[in-house]
C-alpha cells in the first residue's frame, strides 16, 4: 500500500497533467478536476481493487468506479494513465481529433478504464446501481464507487436513483459528492441551493459520511470506513468538502475555473506550485 | 392474393410477455425491469418465475434506463419495460448517452405505442418513438405485427448483442403469422408477391395491408405486400428489389409520417431509386381519446386508406 506521502506526490503529478492537458487544447474543466485529484488518487492508487491490464469491461471481481460528472475527464484520464490503463503519453491527445480521450469520457473509442459515457449530468448513479445489482446477481462481492458534482445533484434522475438504492438496499455502493459549493453560474447556494444536503441523503435512507476531500490522510481513512459500512443494507455516500482549483492558489475560491483553460502565463504560474513528481507525459 | 387467417386475435404485449418468459428460461443473464406497469406489459409470468432477476423501479423511467445500462456491465441482458411514450421521449438523453453512445446491450421494450392505446389520449399515444429511436446511431428498431411475431422478436433480441427498441401495442389484433416462427432481425418478410404496387407496412398496419391487398385483388390489382418488422437496420435490398419491379410504393404505419417507416423508405428511394410514393401515417398531429378503431379511422390508418393510397400512387407511375 502506498504511503500518504506517495499518494500526495501522485496527486500532485495528476494536477500537473490536468493543467497541461487542458492548456494544450485551450479547453476543459480544471476547477473540479483539481479539487477531486486527491480523492481519485486515493481511490485508484490505494482503495480500489482493480486491474488496468488487460482491461475487462465487465470488471468481474474488481471494484468499479463511475464518474458521473464527466467534465472531470482530464482528472480521470490522468489517473487511469498513471495507473497503467493506457500509455501516459496518450494524455497529449486529450480532446484532439481522433483521440480516445474525448472531451467527456466515453466507451465509444474503446479507451481502457471507461465503462460508460458521461457528461450529460445525473446519469451515473443509476448506472452504478445497475452495475452493483449485477455484482450481487453474479455473487461478486466487490464495491461500486461513484463521483458526482454537487451542482449535478440538481438533476432529478439523481433523486430517483437515491430513492431506489436505499429502498432496494443496494449496499455494495459508495457514492461520493464533490461538495465544493460551486457550479458554472456561481455558488450552488445562489444558483439553486441544495439546502441541508446531509439531511436529504439521510432522509432518503443513505448512510452518510463526511470528509475533507483535500486531506489525503482523511480521504483514505474515510474511504476505508465507507468500505466497512457496505454490506449493511444501506448505500453509503461521502459528502466530500473540496476546494475547486485546489493546489493552484489563483484557481481557488472562485467558480471561474470551472470550465476555462489557463493561458501560457497562467500555466507556468500554476505549474510552479506543483512539483513534477512522476515525470510529465 | 395469398390467404392469411387470423388464428385468434391477441395483443402484441402478451406476445412480449410470453417471449420474455421464454428468453428468461433460455438465458440466465436475461433480467427485466419495469416502471410500475408489470400488468400492462404482461411481465407477470417473468416476475413470478424469476423474482430475483426482476427489478421494480417505480415510476422513475430515467433511473430504469440508467440501471439497465449498468446491469449490462455485469453481462446481464436487461429488458426494460414501460409505455412507449415513457420509454423514449421521456428518457431520450438517458438512452442516448448511457445506452446508445455507450453501446450497451439494453432492450427497451415499449408497449401501448401509437393511437391504439385509445382512451388515455394523446399524452400517452406516442407517434414519434420510431423516429426518435432510429435517429440514434447503432439503435436497432423493431415493430412486430402480431402476437406470434412479437413473441419471436422478444426471444430473438435476447440473442442479439446491442441496443434494441422493441415496439408493441395494447389492443387485441389479428394473429396470423406462424407460431414459433424464427425471427430474423432486419429481414423484411414478403407476404404476397405482386407486380403493380409495393405496400410496405409495419406493426398493426400489416394486417390492414393484407386486407387492402385482398380488396385490390378484387379490382384486378396485384399488390406486393411486405412486412417491415425491423425499421432499423432497414432491409434495403428487399425494398429496392420490390420497387424495381412495381415502380410505385405505399408505406403504412401507426406513427407520424415524420420519422417513421415511410420516411426511412423515402430516404432510401430518393437516394437510390426515385419512385412515386404515398404514405399512410399520422400527418403531423397529436392523437386524442377514443376507441382504437375510432382513432385509426379518424386519423386515416385503415385498410381503405391503404387501398386509396395504392390506387393513387399507381396513377402517379412514370
Coordinates of C-alpha atoms in Angstrom, one line a residue:
Chain A
X1 CA 0.0 0.0 0.0
X2 CA 1.4 3.4 -0.9
X3 CA 2.2 5.9 1.9
X4 CA 0.2 9.1 2.3
X5 CA 3.3 10.9 1.1
X6 CA 3.4 8.8 -2.1
X7 CA -0.3 9.4 -2.7
X8 CA 0.2 13.1 -2.3
X9 CA 3.0 13.0 -4.8
X10 CA 0.9 11.2 -7.3
X11 CA -1.9 13.7 -6.8
X12 CA 0.5 16.5 -7.5
X13 CA 1.6 14.9 -10.8
X14 CA -2.1 14.3 -11.7
X15 CA -2.7 18.0 -11.1
X16 CA 0.1 18.9 -13.4
X17 CA -1.3 16.5 -16.0
X18 CA -4.7 18.1 -15.8
X19 CA -3.4 21.6 -16.3
X20 CA -1.1 20.7 -19.1
X21 CA -3.8 18.7 -20.9
X22 CA -6.4 21.5 -20.6
X23 CA -3.9 24.2 -21.6
X24 CA -2.8 22.2 -24.7
X25 CA -6.2 22.4 -26.2
X26 CA -7.4 25.5 -24.5
X27 CA -10.5 23.7 -23.3
X28 CA -11.6 21.5 -20.4
X29 CA -12.6 21.8 -16.8
X30 CA -9.7 22.4 -14.4
X31 CA -11.6 23.6 -11.3
X32 CA -13.4 20.4 -10.2
X33 CA -10.6 18.2 -11.6
X34 CA -8.0 19.8 -9.3
X35 CA -10.4 19.7 -6.4
X36 CA -11.0 15.9 -6.8
X37 CA -7.4 14.9 -7.6
X38 CA -6.7 13.8 -4.1
X39 CA -9.9 11.6 -3.9
X40 CA -9.3 10.0 -7.3
X41 CA -5.7 9.3 -6.5
X42 CA -6.6 7.7 -3.2
X43 CA -9.3 5.6 -4.9
X44 CA -7.3 4.3 -7.7
X45 CA -3.8 4.0 -6.1
X46 CA -4.9 2.7 -2.7
X47 CA -8.5 1.8 -2.0
X48 CA -9.9 0.1 -5.1
X49 CA -9.0 -3.4 -6.2
X50 CA -8.8 -3.1 -10.0
X51 CA -7.0 -4.4 -13.0
X52 CA -5.7 -2.0 -15.6
X53 CA -4.2 -4.6 -17.8
X54 CA -5.8 -6.3 -19.6
X55 CA -8.9 -4.1 -19.1
X56 CA -12.1 -6.0 -18.7
X57 CA -15.3 -4.2 -19.4
X58 CA -17.3 -6.5 -17.1
X59 CA -14.9 -5.8 -14.1
X60 CA -15.6 -9.2 -12.6
X61 CA -14.2 -9.4 -9.1
X62 CA -13.0 -5.8 -9.4
X63 CA -14.2 -2.7 -7.7
X64 CA -15.7 -0.3 -10.2
X65 CA -15.8 3.5 -10.4
X66 CA -18.2 5.6 -12.4
X67 CA -17.5 9.3 -13.0
X68 CA -21.0 10.8 -13.2
X69 CA -19.8 14.4 -13.6
X70 CA -17.9 13.5 -16.8
X71 CA -16.5 17.0 -17.2
X72 CA -13.7 15.9 -14.8
X73 CA -12.4 13.9 -17.7
X74 CA -8.9 15.3 -17.6
X75 CA -8.6 14.1 -14.0
X76 CA -10.0 10.6 -14.8
X77 CA -7.7 10.2 -17.8
X78 CA -4.6 11.2 -15.9
X79 CA -5.4 8.8 -13.0
X80 CA -6.2 6.0 -15.4
X81 CA -3.0 6.5 -17.4
X82 CA -0.8 6.8 -14.3
X83 CA -2.4 3.5 -13.1
X84 CA -1.4 1.8 -16.4
X85 CA -4.7 1.6 -18.2
X86 CA -3.2 3.2 -21.3
X87 CA 0.1 4.9 -22.1
X88 CA 0.8 8.2 -20.2
X89 CA 1.9 9.8 -23.4
X90 CA -1.6 9.4 -24.8
X91 CA -2.7 12.2 -22.4
X92 CA -1.2 14.5 -25.1
X93 CA -4.2 13.6 -27.3
X94 CA -6.8 14.9 -24.9
X95 CA -9.7 16.5 -26.8
X96 CA -7.9 16.4 -30.1
X97 CA -9.4 14.9 -33.3
X98 CA -9.4 11.1 -33.5
X99 CA -8.5 10.8 -29.8
X100 CA -9.7 8.1 -27.4
X101 CA -9.6 10.8 -24.8
X102 CA -12.8 12.5 -25.8
X103 CA -14.0 15.8 -24.2
X104 CA -16.1 13.7 -21.9
X105 CA -15.4 10.1 -21.1
X106 CA -16.9 7.5 -23.5
X107 CA -16.7 3.8 -24.3
X108 CA -17.1 4.7 -28.0
X109 CA -13.4 4.8 -28.8
X110 CA -12.6 1.9 -26.6
X111 CA -10.5 3.7 -24.0
X112 CA -9.5 1.2 -21.3
X113 CA -10.9 2.1 -17.9
X114 CA -14.1 3.7 -19.1
X115 CA -17.3 1.6 -18.8
X116 CA -20.0 4.2 -19.6
X117 CA -20.2 7.6 -21.3
X118 CA -20.9 10.5 -19.0
X119 CA -21.1 14.2 -19.5
X120 CA -24.8 14.8 -19.6
X121 CA -25.3 15.0 -15.9
X122 CA -27.2 13.0 -13.4
X123 CA -27.0 9.5 -15.0
X124 CA -24.0 7.9 -13.2
X125 CA -25.7 7.0 -10.0
X126 CA -28.3 4.9 -11.9
X127 CA -25.6 3.2 -13.9
X128 CA -23.6 2.5 -10.8
X129 CA -26.7 0.9 -9.2
X130 CA -27.2 -1.3 -12.2
X131 CA -23.6 -2.4 -12.0
X132 CA -23.9 -3.0 -8.3
X133 CA -27.1 -5.1 -8.8
X134 CA -25.3 -7.1 -11.5
X135 CA -22.5 -7.8 -9.0
X136 CA -25.0 -9.1 -6.5
X137 CA -26.5 -11.4 -9.1
X138 CA -23.1 -12.6 -10.1
X139 CA -22.1 -13.2 -6.4
X140 CA -19.3 -10.8 -6.9
X141 CA -18.6 -9.1 -3.5
X142 CA -16.6 -6.1 -4.8
X143 CA -17.8 -2.5 -4.5
X144 CA -19.1 0.1 -6.9
X145 CA -17.9 3.7 -6.4
X146 CA -19.2 7.0 -8.0
X147 CA -18.3 10.6 -8.0
X148 CA -20.9 13.4 -8.5
X149 CA -20.7 17.1 -8.6
X150 CA -22.8 19.0 -6.0
X151 CA -24.4 21.1 -8.8
X152 CA -25.1 17.8 -10.5
X153 CA -27.5 16.9 -7.7
X154 CA -29.9 19.4 -9.2
X155 CA -30.7 16.8 -11.8
X156 CA -33.9 14.9 -11.0
X157 CA -32.6 11.5 -12.0
X158 CA -30.1 11.6 -9.1
X159 CA -33.0 11.6 -6.7
X160 CA -34.8 8.8 -8.4
X161 CA -31.6 6.8 -8.1
X162 CA -31.1 7.8 -4.4
X163 CA -34.6 6.7 -3.6
X164 CA -34.1 3.4 -5.4
X165 CA -30.7 2.5 -3.9
X166 CA -31.9 2.9 -0.4
X167 CA -35.4 1.3 -0.9
X168 CA -33.8 -1.7 -2.5
X169 CA -30.9 -1.9 -0.1
X170 CA -28.1 -1.6 -2.7
X171 CA -25.4 -1.8 -0.1
X172 CA -22.4 -2.5 -2.3
X173 CA -22.4 1.1 -3.5
X174 CA -20.3 4.1 -2.2
X175 CA -21.3 7.3 -3.8
X176 CA -19.3 10.5 -3.4
X177 CA -20.3 14.1 -3.8
X178 CA -17.7 16.7 -4.7
X179 CA -19.1 19.2 -2.3
X180 CA -17.3 22.3 -3.4
X181 CA -20.3 24.6 -3.4
X182 CA -19.7 25.9 -6.9
X183 CA -21.1 25.5 -10.4
X184 CA -20.8 27.2 -13.7
X185 CA -23.1 30.1 -12.9
X186 CA -21.8 30.7 -9.4
X187 CA -22.2 29.4 -5.9
X188 CA -24.6 26.5 -5.7
X189 CA -26.4 28.3 -2.9
X190 CA -27.2 31.1 -5.3
X191 CA -27.9 29.1 -8.4
X192 CA -30.2 26.5 -6.7
X193 CA -29.5 25.8 -3.1
X194 CA -29.3 22.1 -2.1
X195 CA -30.5 23.0 1.4
X196 CA -29.4 20.6 4.1
X197 CA -27.7 18.1 1.9
X198 CA -26.7 15.7 4.6
X199 CA -30.3 15.6 6.0
X200 CA -31.6 15.0 2.5
X201 CA -29.4 11.9 1.9
X202 CA -30.2 10.7 5.4
X203 CA -33.9 11.2 4.8
X204 CA -33.6 9.1 1.6
X205 CA -32.1 6.3 3.7
X206 CA -28.4 6.5 3.0
X207 CA -25.5 6.0 5.4
X208 CA -23.8 9.4 5.2
X209 CA -20.1 10.1 5.8
X210 CA -18.3 13.4 5.6
X211 CA -14.7 14.3 4.9
X212 CA -12.3 16.9 3.8
X213 CA -11.6 15.9 0.2
X214 CA -8.3 17.7 0.1
X215 CA -6.7 16.0 3.0
X216 CA -5.1 12.7 1.7
X217 CA -4.9 11.0 5.1
X218 CA -8.6 11.8 5.9
X219 CA -9.8 10.7 2.4
X220 CA -8.1 7.3 2.7
X221 CA -9.4 6.9 6.2
X222 CA -12.9 7.8 5.2
X223 CA -12.9 5.6 2.2
X224 CA -11.8 2.7 4.4
X225 CA -14.6 3.4 6.9
X226 CA -17.1 3.7 4.0
X227 CA -16.0 0.2 2.8
X228 CA -16.7 -1.1 6.3
X229 CA -20.1 0.4 6.1
X230 CA -21.0 -1.6 3.0
X231 CA -23.0 -4.8 3.2
X232 CA -25.2 -3.3 5.9
X233 CA -28.5 -2.9 4.0
X234 CA -27.8 0.7 3.2
X235 CA -26.0 2.5 0.3
X236 CA -23.2 4.8 1.5
X237 CA -22.5 8.3 0.5
X238 CA -19.5 10.5 1.3
X239 CA -20.1 14.2 1.3
X240 CA -16.6 15.4 0.4
X241 CA -15.8 19.0 1.0
X242 CA -13.3 20.1 -1.6
X243 CA -11.8 23.4 -2.8
X244 CA -12.4 23.9 -6.5
X245 CA -9.0 24.5 -8.1
X246 CA -7.2 23.0 -5.1
X247 CA -3.4 23.1 -5.5
X248 CA -3.2 26.3 -7.5
X249 CA -3.6 29.4 -5.4
X250 CA -5.2 31.7 -8.1
X251 CA -7.7 29.0 -9.1
X252 CA -9.1 28.5 -5.6
X253 CA -12.0 30.3 -4.0
X254 CA -13.8 31.0 -7.3
X255 CA -16.1 29.3 -9.8
X256 CA -14.3 31.0 -12.7
X257 CA -12.1 28.0 -13.4
X258 CA -14.9 25.5 -13.7
X259 CA -14.6 25.4 -17.4
X260 CA -11.8 27.7 -18.5
X261 CA -8.3 26.8 -19.6
X262 CA -5.2 28.6 -18.4
X263 CA -3.1 30.6 -20.9
X264 CA 0.7 30.1 -21.2
X265 CA 1.5 32.5 -18.4
X266 CA -1.2 31.1 -16.1
X267 CA 0.0 27.6 -16.8
X268 CA 3.6 28.5 -15.9
X269 CA 2.4 30.1 -12.7
X270 CA 0.3 27.1 -11.8
X271 CA 3.0 24.5 -12.6
X272 CA 5.5 26.4 -10.4
X273 CA 3.2 25.5 -7.5
X274 CA 3.1 21.8 -8.4
X275 CA 6.3 19.7 -8.3
X276 CA 6.9 17.3 -11.1
X277 CA 6.9 14.1 -9.1
X278 CA 6.4 11.2 -11.5
X279 CA 7.6 12.9 -14.7
X280 CA 5.4 14.8 -17.1
X281 CA 3.9 13.0 -20.1
Chain B
X1 CA -53.6 -12.9 -53.2
X2 CA -52.2 -15.2 -50.7
X3 CA -54.6 -16.1 -47.9
X4 CA -53.9 -15.2 -44.3
X5 CA -56.0 -16.5 -41.4
X6 CA -56.4 -14.9 -38.0
X7 CA -55.8 -17.7 -35.6
X8 CA -57.4 -15.7 -32.8
X9 CA -56.9 -12.1 -32.0
X10 CA -54.4 -11.3 -29.2
X11 CA -52.4 -8.3 -28.1
X12 CA -48.8 -7.9 -29.1
X13 CA -47.9 -7.0 -25.5
X14 CA -48.9 -10.5 -24.5
X15 CA -46.6 -11.8 -27.1
X16 CA -43.8 -9.8 -25.5
X17 CA -44.7 -11.2 -22.1
X18 CA -44.5 -14.8 -23.4
X19 CA -41.3 -14.1 -25.3
X20 CA -39.7 -12.5 -22.2
X21 CA -40.5 -15.6 -20.1
X22 CA -39.1 -17.8 -22.8
X23 CA -35.9 -15.7 -23.2
X24 CA -35.5 -15.8 -19.4
X25 CA -35.8 -19.6 -19.4
X26 CA -33.2 -19.9 -22.2
X27 CA -30.6 -17.5 -20.7
X28 CA -30.0 -16.9 -17.0
X29 CA -28.4 -13.5 -17.9
X30 CA -31.8 -12.1 -19.1
X31 CA -33.2 -9.7 -16.5
X32 CA -36.2 -7.4 -16.6
X33 CA -37.1 -4.0 -15.2
X34 CA -40.4 -2.2 -15.1
X35 CA -41.6 1.2 -14.1
X36 CA -44.8 0.3 -12.3
X37 CA -46.6 -1.3 -15.3
X38 CA -46.0 -5.0 -14.8
X39 CA -49.6 -5.9 -15.6
X40 CA -49.9 -3.6 -18.6
X41 CA -46.7 -5.1 -20.1
X42 CA -47.7 -8.7 -19.3
X43 CA -44.4 -9.2 -17.4
X44 CA -46.2 -11.0 -14.5
X45 CA -45.1 -14.5 -15.6
X46 CA -41.4 -13.5 -15.7
X47 CA -41.7 -11.7 -12.3
X48 CA -43.2 -14.9 -10.8
X49 CA -40.7 -17.3 -12.2
X50 CA -37.6 -15.1 -11.8
X51 CA -38.2 -12.8 -8.9
X52 CA -34.5 -12.3 -8.2
X53 CA -33.9 -11.3 -11.8
X54 CA -36.7 -8.7 -11.9
X55 CA -36.3 -5.1 -10.8
X56 CA -39.3 -2.9 -10.0
X57 CA -38.0 0.6 -10.3
X58 CA -41.2 2.5 -9.6
X59 CA -42.3 5.5 -11.6
X60 CA -38.8 6.5 -12.5
X61 CA -38.0 5.8 -16.1
X62 CA -34.7 7.7 -16.3
X63 CA -33.4 5.7 -13.4
X64 CA -34.6 2.5 -15.1
X65 CA -32.6 3.2 -18.2
X66 CA -29.5 4.0 -16.3
X67 CA -29.8 0.9 -14.1
X68 CA -30.3 -1.2 -17.3
X69 CA -27.1 0.3 -18.8
X70 CA -25.2 -0.6 -15.6
X71 CA -26.6 -4.1 -15.5
X72 CA -25.0 -4.8 -18.9
X73 CA -21.6 -4.1 -17.5
X74 CA -22.0 -7.3 -15.4
X75 CA -23.1 -9.1 -18.6
X76 CA -26.8 -9.0 -17.8
X77 CA -29.3 -8.6 -20.7
X78 CA -31.8 -6.2 -19.3
X79 CA -35.3 -5.9 -20.8
X80 CA -36.7 -2.5 -19.6
X81 CA -40.4 -2.2 -20.0
X82 CA -42.8 0.7 -19.9
X83 CA -45.2 2.5 -22.2
X84 CA -43.7 3.7 -25.5
X85 CA -44.0 7.3 -24.5
X86 CA -42.1 6.9 -21.3
X87 CA -39.7 4.5 -22.8
X88 CA -38.5 7.0 -25.4
X89 CA -39.3 10.7 -25.3
X90 CA -39.2 10.9 -21.6
X91 CA -35.8 9.3 -21.3
X92 CA -34.2 10.3 -24.7
X93 CA -31.0 11.6 -23.2
X94 CA -30.6 8.7 -20.9
X95 CA -31.0 6.3 -23.8
X96 CA -28.7 8.4 -26.0
X97 CA -25.8 8.7 -23.6
X98 CA -26.0 5.7 -21.3
X99 CA -27.3 3.1 -23.8
X100 CA -26.7 4.1 -27.4
X101 CA -23.5 6.1 -27.3
X102 CA -22.1 3.7 -24.7
X103 CA -23.1 0.7 -26.9
X104 CA -24.9 -1.1 -24.1
X105 CA -26.9 -4.3 -24.6
X106 CA -30.2 -2.9 -23.3
X107 CA -33.6 -3.9 -24.7
X108 CA -36.0 -1.1 -24.5
X109 CA -39.5 -2.7 -24.5
X110 CA -42.3 -0.3 -25.3
X111 CA -45.9 -1.1 -25.1
X112 CA -49.0 0.9 -25.8
X113 CA -47.4 2.6 -28.8
X114 CA -49.4 4.7 -31.2
X115 CA -53.1 5.6 -31.4
X116 CA -54.4 2.2 -30.4
X117 CA -53.6 2.9 -26.8
X118 CA -57.0 4.5 -27.1
X119 CA -59.0 6.3 -24.4
X120 CA -56.0 7.6 -22.4
X121 CA -55.4 10.1 -25.2
X122 CA -52.5 12.0 -26.7
X123 CA -50.4 12.3 -23.5
X124 CA -49.9 8.6 -23.7
X125 CA -50.2 8.0 -27.5
X126 CA -46.7 8.5 -28.7
X127 CA -46.4 8.7 -32.5
X128 CA -42.8 9.9 -32.7
X129 CA -41.0 7.0 -31.0
X130 CA -39.7 5.2 -34.1
X131 CA -38.2 8.4 -35.3
X132 CA -36.6 9.2 -32.0
X133 CA -35.1 5.8 -31.7
X134 CA -34.0 5.3 -35.3
X135 CA -32.0 8.5 -35.2
X136 CA -29.7 7.1 -32.6
X137 CA -26.6 5.6 -34.1
X138 CA -26.4 1.8 -33.5
X139 CA -30.0 1.5 -32.3
X140 CA -32.0 -1.4 -33.7
X141 CA -35.7 -0.6 -34.1
X142 CA -38.3 -3.4 -34.3
X143 CA -42.1 -3.1 -34.6
X144 CA -43.6 -6.6 -35.0
X145 CA -47.1 -7.1 -36.4
X146 CA -48.9 -9.6 -34.2
X147 CA -48.7 -11.7 -31.1
X148 CA -46.7 -14.6 -32.6
X149 CA -44.2 -12.2 -34.2
X150 CA -43.8 -10.1 -31.1
X151 CA -43.0 -13.2 -29.0
X152 CA -40.5 -14.4 -31.6
X153 CA -38.9 -10.9 -31.8
X154 CA -38.6 -10.8 -28.0
X155 CA -36.7 -14.1 -28.0
X156 CA -34.5 -13.0 -30.9
X157 CA -33.4 -9.7 -29.4
X158 CA -32.1 -11.5 -26.3
X159 CA -29.7 -13.3 -28.6
X160 CA -28.6 -10.1 -30.4
X161 CA -25.8 -8.1 -28.9
X162 CA -26.6 -4.3 -28.9
X163 CA -29.2 -1.8 -28.0
X164 CA -32.7 -2.5 -29.3
X165 CA -36.0 -0.7 -29.3
X166 CA -38.9 -3.1 -29.4
X167 CA -42.3 -1.5 -30.0
X168 CA -45.6 -3.2 -29.4
X169 CA -49.2 -2.3 -28.6
X170 CA -52.2 -2.6 -26.3
X171 CA -55.2 -3.9 -28.3
X172 CA -56.0 -7.4 -29.4
X173 CA -55.3 -7.6 -33.1
X174 CA -55.4 -10.5 -35.6
X175 CA -52.7 -13.1 -35.0
X176 CA -51.8 -14.5 -38.4
X177 CA -48.1 -15.2 -38.5
X178 CA -46.7 -18.6 -37.6
X179 CA -46.5 -19.7 -34.0
X180 CA -42.9 -20.4 -33.0
X181 CA -41.5 -18.6 -36.1
X182 CA -37.8 -17.8 -36.3
X183 CA -37.5 -14.1 -36.1
X184 CA -34.6 -12.6 -38.2
X185 CA -33.8 -9.0 -37.2
X186 CA -33.5 -6.8 -40.2
X187 CA -35.2 -9.2 -42.7
X188 CA -38.3 -8.0 -44.5
X189 CA -41.0 -10.6 -44.9
X190 CA -42.7 -11.0 -48.2
X191 CA -46.4 -11.7 -47.5
X192 CA -47.7 -11.5 -51.1
X193 CA -45.9 -11.3 -54.4
X194 CA -47.2 -8.7 -56.7
X195 CA -46.2 -6.5 -59.6
X196 CA -48.5 -3.4 -59.5
X197 CA -47.6 -1.7 -56.3
X198 CA -45.3 -2.3 -53.3
X199 CA -47.0 -2.0 -49.9
X200 CA -44.6 -1.8 -47.0
X201 CA -46.3 -2.0 -43.6
X202 CA -45.1 -2.3 -40.0
X203 CA -46.8 -3.2 -36.8
X204 CA -50.6 -3.2 -36.5
X205 CA -50.8 -1.9 -40.1
X206 CA -49.5 -5.1 -41.6
X207 CA -52.9 -6.8 -41.2
X208 CA -54.6 -3.8 -42.8
X209 CA -52.1 -4.1 -45.7
X210 CA -53.2 -7.7 -46.2
X211 CA -56.8 -6.7 -46.2
X212 CA -56.0 -3.9 -48.6
X213 CA -54.3 -6.5 -50.9
X214 CA -57.5 -8.6 -50.9
X215 CA -59.6 -5.6 -51.9
X216 CA -57.0 -4.6 -54.6
X217 CA -57.0 -8.2 -55.9
X218 CA -60.7 -8.0 -56.4
X219 CA -60.1 -4.9 -58.6
X220 CA -57.5 -6.9 -60.6
X221 CA -54.6 -5.2 -58.9
X222 CA -51.7 -7.4 -57.9
X223 CA -50.1 -5.8 -54.8
X224 CA -46.8 -6.9 -53.4
X225 CA -47.1 -6.8 -49.6
X226 CA -44.0 -6.7 -47.4
X227 CA -43.9 -6.7 -43.6
X228 CA -41.1 -4.5 -42.5
X229 CA -40.8 -5.5 -38.8
X230 CA -37.4 -4.0 -38.5
X231 CA -37.2 -0.3 -39.3
X232 CA -33.6 -0.2 -38.5
X233 CA -31.5 -1.7 -39.9
X234 CA -33.8 -1.4 -42.9
X235 CA -33.8 -4.3 -45.4
X236 CA -32.8 -2.1 -48.3
X237 CA -32.3 -5.0 -50.7
X238 CA -35.8 -6.3 -50.2
X239 CA -37.3 -2.8 -50.7
X240 CA -35.3 -1.9 -53.8
X241 CA -36.0 -5.3 -55.4
X242 CA -39.7 -4.9 -54.9
X243 CA -39.8 -1.3 -56.0
X244 CA -37.7 -2.1 -59.1
X245 CA -40.5 -4.4 -60.1
X246 CA -43.6 -2.4 -59.1
X247 CA -42.4 1.2 -59.7
X248 CA -44.7 2.6 -57.0
X249 CA -44.8 2.5 -53.2
X250 CA -47.2 2.8 -50.3
X251 CA -46.0 2.7 -46.7
X252 CA -48.3 2.1 -43.8
X253 CA -47.6 2.6 -40.1
X254 CA -49.2 3.7 -36.8
X255 CA -46.7 6.6 -36.4
X256 CA -46.1 10.1 -37.5
X257 CA -45.2 10.5 -41.2
X258 CA -42.1 12.4 -40.0
X259 CA -39.5 10.0 -38.8
X260 CA -41.4 6.7 -39.4
X261 CA -41.0 3.7 -41.7
X262 CA -42.3 5.7 -44.7
X263 CA -39.7 8.3 -44.0
X264 CA -36.9 5.7 -44.0
X265 CA -38.1 4.2 -47.2
X266 CA -38.5 7.6 -48.9
X267 CA -34.9 8.4 -47.9
X268 CA -33.6 5.1 -49.4
X269 CA -35.6 5.5 -52.6
X270 CA -34.8 9.2 -53.2
X271 CA -31.1 8.4 -52.9
X272 CA -31.1 5.2 -55.0
X273 CA -34.4 4.7 -56.9
X274 CA -36.7 7.8 -57.0
X275 CA -40.2 6.4 -57.1
X276 CA -43.7 7.7 -56.6
X277 CA -44.8 7.1 -53.1
X278 CA -47.8 7.5 -50.8
X279 CA -47.7 7.3 -47.0
X280 CA -50.4 6.1 -44.7
X281 CA -49.4 7.6 -41.4
X282 CA -50.4 10.3 -39.0
X283 CA -49.8 13.7 -40.6
X284 CA -48.1 16.0 -38.1
X285 CA -50.8 15.7 -35.4
X286 CA -51.3 14.5 -31.9
X287 CA -53.9 11.9 -31.2
X288 CA -56.8 12.1 -28.8
X289 CA -59.2 10.0 -26.7
X290 CA -61.4 7.4 -28.4
X291 CA -61.6 3.7 -29.0
X292 CA -58.7 2.3 -31.0
X293 CA -61.0 1.6 -34.0
X294 CA -62.4 5.2 -33.9
X295 CA -58.9 6.7 -33.8
X296 CA -57.5 4.6 -36.6
X297 CA -60.5 5.6 -38.7
X298 CA -60.3 9.3 -37.8
X299 CA -56.5 9.5 -38.4
X300 CA -56.7 7.6 -41.6
X301 CA -54.8 4.4 -40.7
X302 CA -57.2 2.0 -42.2
X303 CA -57.5 -0.8 -44.8
X304 CA -59.3 1.6 -47.1
X305 CA -56.7 4.3 -46.7
X306 CA -54.1 1.8 -47.9
X307 CA -56.3 0.9 -50.9
X308 CA -56.8 4.5 -51.8
X309 CA -53.1 5.3 -51.4
X310 CA -52.3 2.3 -53.7
X311 CA -54.7 3.5 -56.4
X312 CA -53.4 7.0 -56.2
X313 CA -49.7 6.0 -56.4
X314 CA -50.3 3.7 -59.3
X315 CA -51.7 6.6 -61.2
X316 CA -48.5 8.5 -60.5
X317 CA -46.3 5.8 -62.0
X318 CA -43.9 7.2 -64.6

